[in-house]
Coordinates of C-alpha atoms in Angstrom, one line a residue:
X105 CA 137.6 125.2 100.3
X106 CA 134.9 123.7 98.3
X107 CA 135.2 123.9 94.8
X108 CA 131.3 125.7 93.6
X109 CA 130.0 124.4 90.2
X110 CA 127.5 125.8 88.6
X111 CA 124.6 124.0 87.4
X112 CA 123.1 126.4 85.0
X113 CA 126.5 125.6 82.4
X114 CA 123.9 123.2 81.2
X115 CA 120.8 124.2 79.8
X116 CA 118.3 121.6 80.9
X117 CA 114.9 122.8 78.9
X118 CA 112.6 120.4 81.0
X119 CA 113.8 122.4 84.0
X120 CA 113.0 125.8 82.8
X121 CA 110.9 127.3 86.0
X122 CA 112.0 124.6 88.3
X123 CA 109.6 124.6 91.3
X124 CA 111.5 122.0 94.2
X125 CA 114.6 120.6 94.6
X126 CA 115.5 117.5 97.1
X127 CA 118.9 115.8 98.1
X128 CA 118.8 112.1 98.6
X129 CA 121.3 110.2 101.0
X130 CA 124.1 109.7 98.1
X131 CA 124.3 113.2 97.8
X132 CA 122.1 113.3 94.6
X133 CA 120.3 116.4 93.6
X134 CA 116.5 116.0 92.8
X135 CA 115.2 118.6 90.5
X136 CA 111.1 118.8 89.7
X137 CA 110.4 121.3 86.8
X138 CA 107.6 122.2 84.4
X139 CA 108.3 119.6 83.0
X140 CA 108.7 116.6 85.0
X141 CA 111.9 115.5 87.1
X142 CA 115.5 115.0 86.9
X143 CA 118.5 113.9 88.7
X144 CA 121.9 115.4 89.2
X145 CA 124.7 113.3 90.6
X146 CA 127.3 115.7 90.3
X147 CA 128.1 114.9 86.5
X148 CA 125.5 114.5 84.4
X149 CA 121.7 114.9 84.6
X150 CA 119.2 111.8 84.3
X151 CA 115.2 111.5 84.1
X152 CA 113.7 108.5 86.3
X153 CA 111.6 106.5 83.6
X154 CA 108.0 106.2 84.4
X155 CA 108.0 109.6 86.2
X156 CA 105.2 112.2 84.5
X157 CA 106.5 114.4 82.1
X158 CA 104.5 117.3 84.0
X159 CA 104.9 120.0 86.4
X160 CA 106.3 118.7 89.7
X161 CA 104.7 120.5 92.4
X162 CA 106.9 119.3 95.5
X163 CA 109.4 116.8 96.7
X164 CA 110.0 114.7 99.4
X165 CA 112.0 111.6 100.9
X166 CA 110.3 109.7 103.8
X167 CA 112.3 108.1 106.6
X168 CA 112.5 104.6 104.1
X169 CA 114.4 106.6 101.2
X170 CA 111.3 106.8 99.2
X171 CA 111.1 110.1 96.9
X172 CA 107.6 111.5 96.9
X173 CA 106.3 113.3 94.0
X174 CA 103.3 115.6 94.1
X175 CA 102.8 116.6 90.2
X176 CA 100.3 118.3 89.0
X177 CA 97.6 115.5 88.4
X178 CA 99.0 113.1 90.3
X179 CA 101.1 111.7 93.8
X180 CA 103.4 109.2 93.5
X181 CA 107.0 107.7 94.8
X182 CA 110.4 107.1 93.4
X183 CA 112.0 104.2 94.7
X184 CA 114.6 101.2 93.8
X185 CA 114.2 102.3 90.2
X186 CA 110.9 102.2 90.0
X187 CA 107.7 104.6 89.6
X188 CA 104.6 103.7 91.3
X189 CA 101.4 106.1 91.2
X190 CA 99.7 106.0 94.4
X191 CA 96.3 108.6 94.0
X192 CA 95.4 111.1 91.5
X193 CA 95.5 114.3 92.8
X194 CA 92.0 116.9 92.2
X195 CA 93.1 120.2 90.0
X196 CA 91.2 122.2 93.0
X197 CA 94.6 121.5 95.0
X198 CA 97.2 120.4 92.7
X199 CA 97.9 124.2 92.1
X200 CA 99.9 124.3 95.5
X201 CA 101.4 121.1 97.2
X202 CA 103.7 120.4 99.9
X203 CA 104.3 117.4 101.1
X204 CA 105.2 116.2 104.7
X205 CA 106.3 112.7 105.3
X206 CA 105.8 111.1 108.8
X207 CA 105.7 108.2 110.5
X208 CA 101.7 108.1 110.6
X209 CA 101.5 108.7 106.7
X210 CA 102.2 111.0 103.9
X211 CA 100.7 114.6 104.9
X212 CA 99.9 117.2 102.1
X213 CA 99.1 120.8 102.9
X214 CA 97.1 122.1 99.7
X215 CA 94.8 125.0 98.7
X216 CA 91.7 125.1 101.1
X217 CA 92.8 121.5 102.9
X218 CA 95.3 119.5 104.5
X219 CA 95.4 116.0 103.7
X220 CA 96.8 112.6 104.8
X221 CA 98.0 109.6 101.8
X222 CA 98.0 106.3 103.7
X223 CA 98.0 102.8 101.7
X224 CA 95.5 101.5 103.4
X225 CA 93.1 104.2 103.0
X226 CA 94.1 106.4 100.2
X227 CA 94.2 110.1 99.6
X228 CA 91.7 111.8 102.5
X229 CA 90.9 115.0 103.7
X230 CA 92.3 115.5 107.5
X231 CA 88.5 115.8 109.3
X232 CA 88.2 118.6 111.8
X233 CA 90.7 121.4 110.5
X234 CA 89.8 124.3 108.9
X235 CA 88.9 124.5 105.3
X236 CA 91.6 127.2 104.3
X237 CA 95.0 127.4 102.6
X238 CA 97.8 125.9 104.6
X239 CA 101.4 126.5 103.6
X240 CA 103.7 124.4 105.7

């Protein structure tokens, strides 16, 4: 069998009250704390440069390999090394965040809206669903 390991043999502070977890195509854990976001690749735990050093709401990787990153001020992506910041994200919804990535743009289902990230338009509100909390 599998030989388990377990992670909490090292205390990571930044991930006290970790909130979402993601596993990229190497096999690399993604961890998004109160803190901000690390990376476990089986050995040793790292922190992407340029990444906010604040709570990570939710993580996701999009059909390219990108790693989105819903914090709790802002959405962004991980990718090839590099942080870029795509839309600040209103404290009204930043409480809850999930993040769906499809083919037609980044969908975010948040307190009292569901919304759509595309580049050429931004961070909008998804017109003619209902103004509630959607979970999923």
């Amino acid at each position: 069998g599998e030989t388990v390991r377990w992670l909490a043999q090292q205390t990571v502070p930044e991930l006290e009250g970790s909130l979402t977890l993601e596993v990229d195509a190497g096999g690399a854990l993604w961890v998004g704390g109160k803190r901000g976001l690390r990376r476990w690749d089986g050995q040793s735990w790292w922190r992407p440069p340029g990444v906010p050093a604040e709570t990570i709401r939710d993580l996701a990787f999009d059909a390219e390999g990108r790693l989105w990153v819903a914090s709790a001020q802002r959405l962004g992506h991980w990718q090839e090394g590099r942080w870029t910041e795509v839309a600040a994200l209103p404290g009204e919804i930043s409480e809850r965040v999930e993040l769906l990535p499809r083919s037609d743009g980044l969908w975010l289902s948040t307190i009292g809206s569901i919304r759509r990230y595309r580049p050429d338009a931004g961070l909008t509100v998804e017109p003619g669903l209902p103004e509630v909390s959607w979970y999923g």
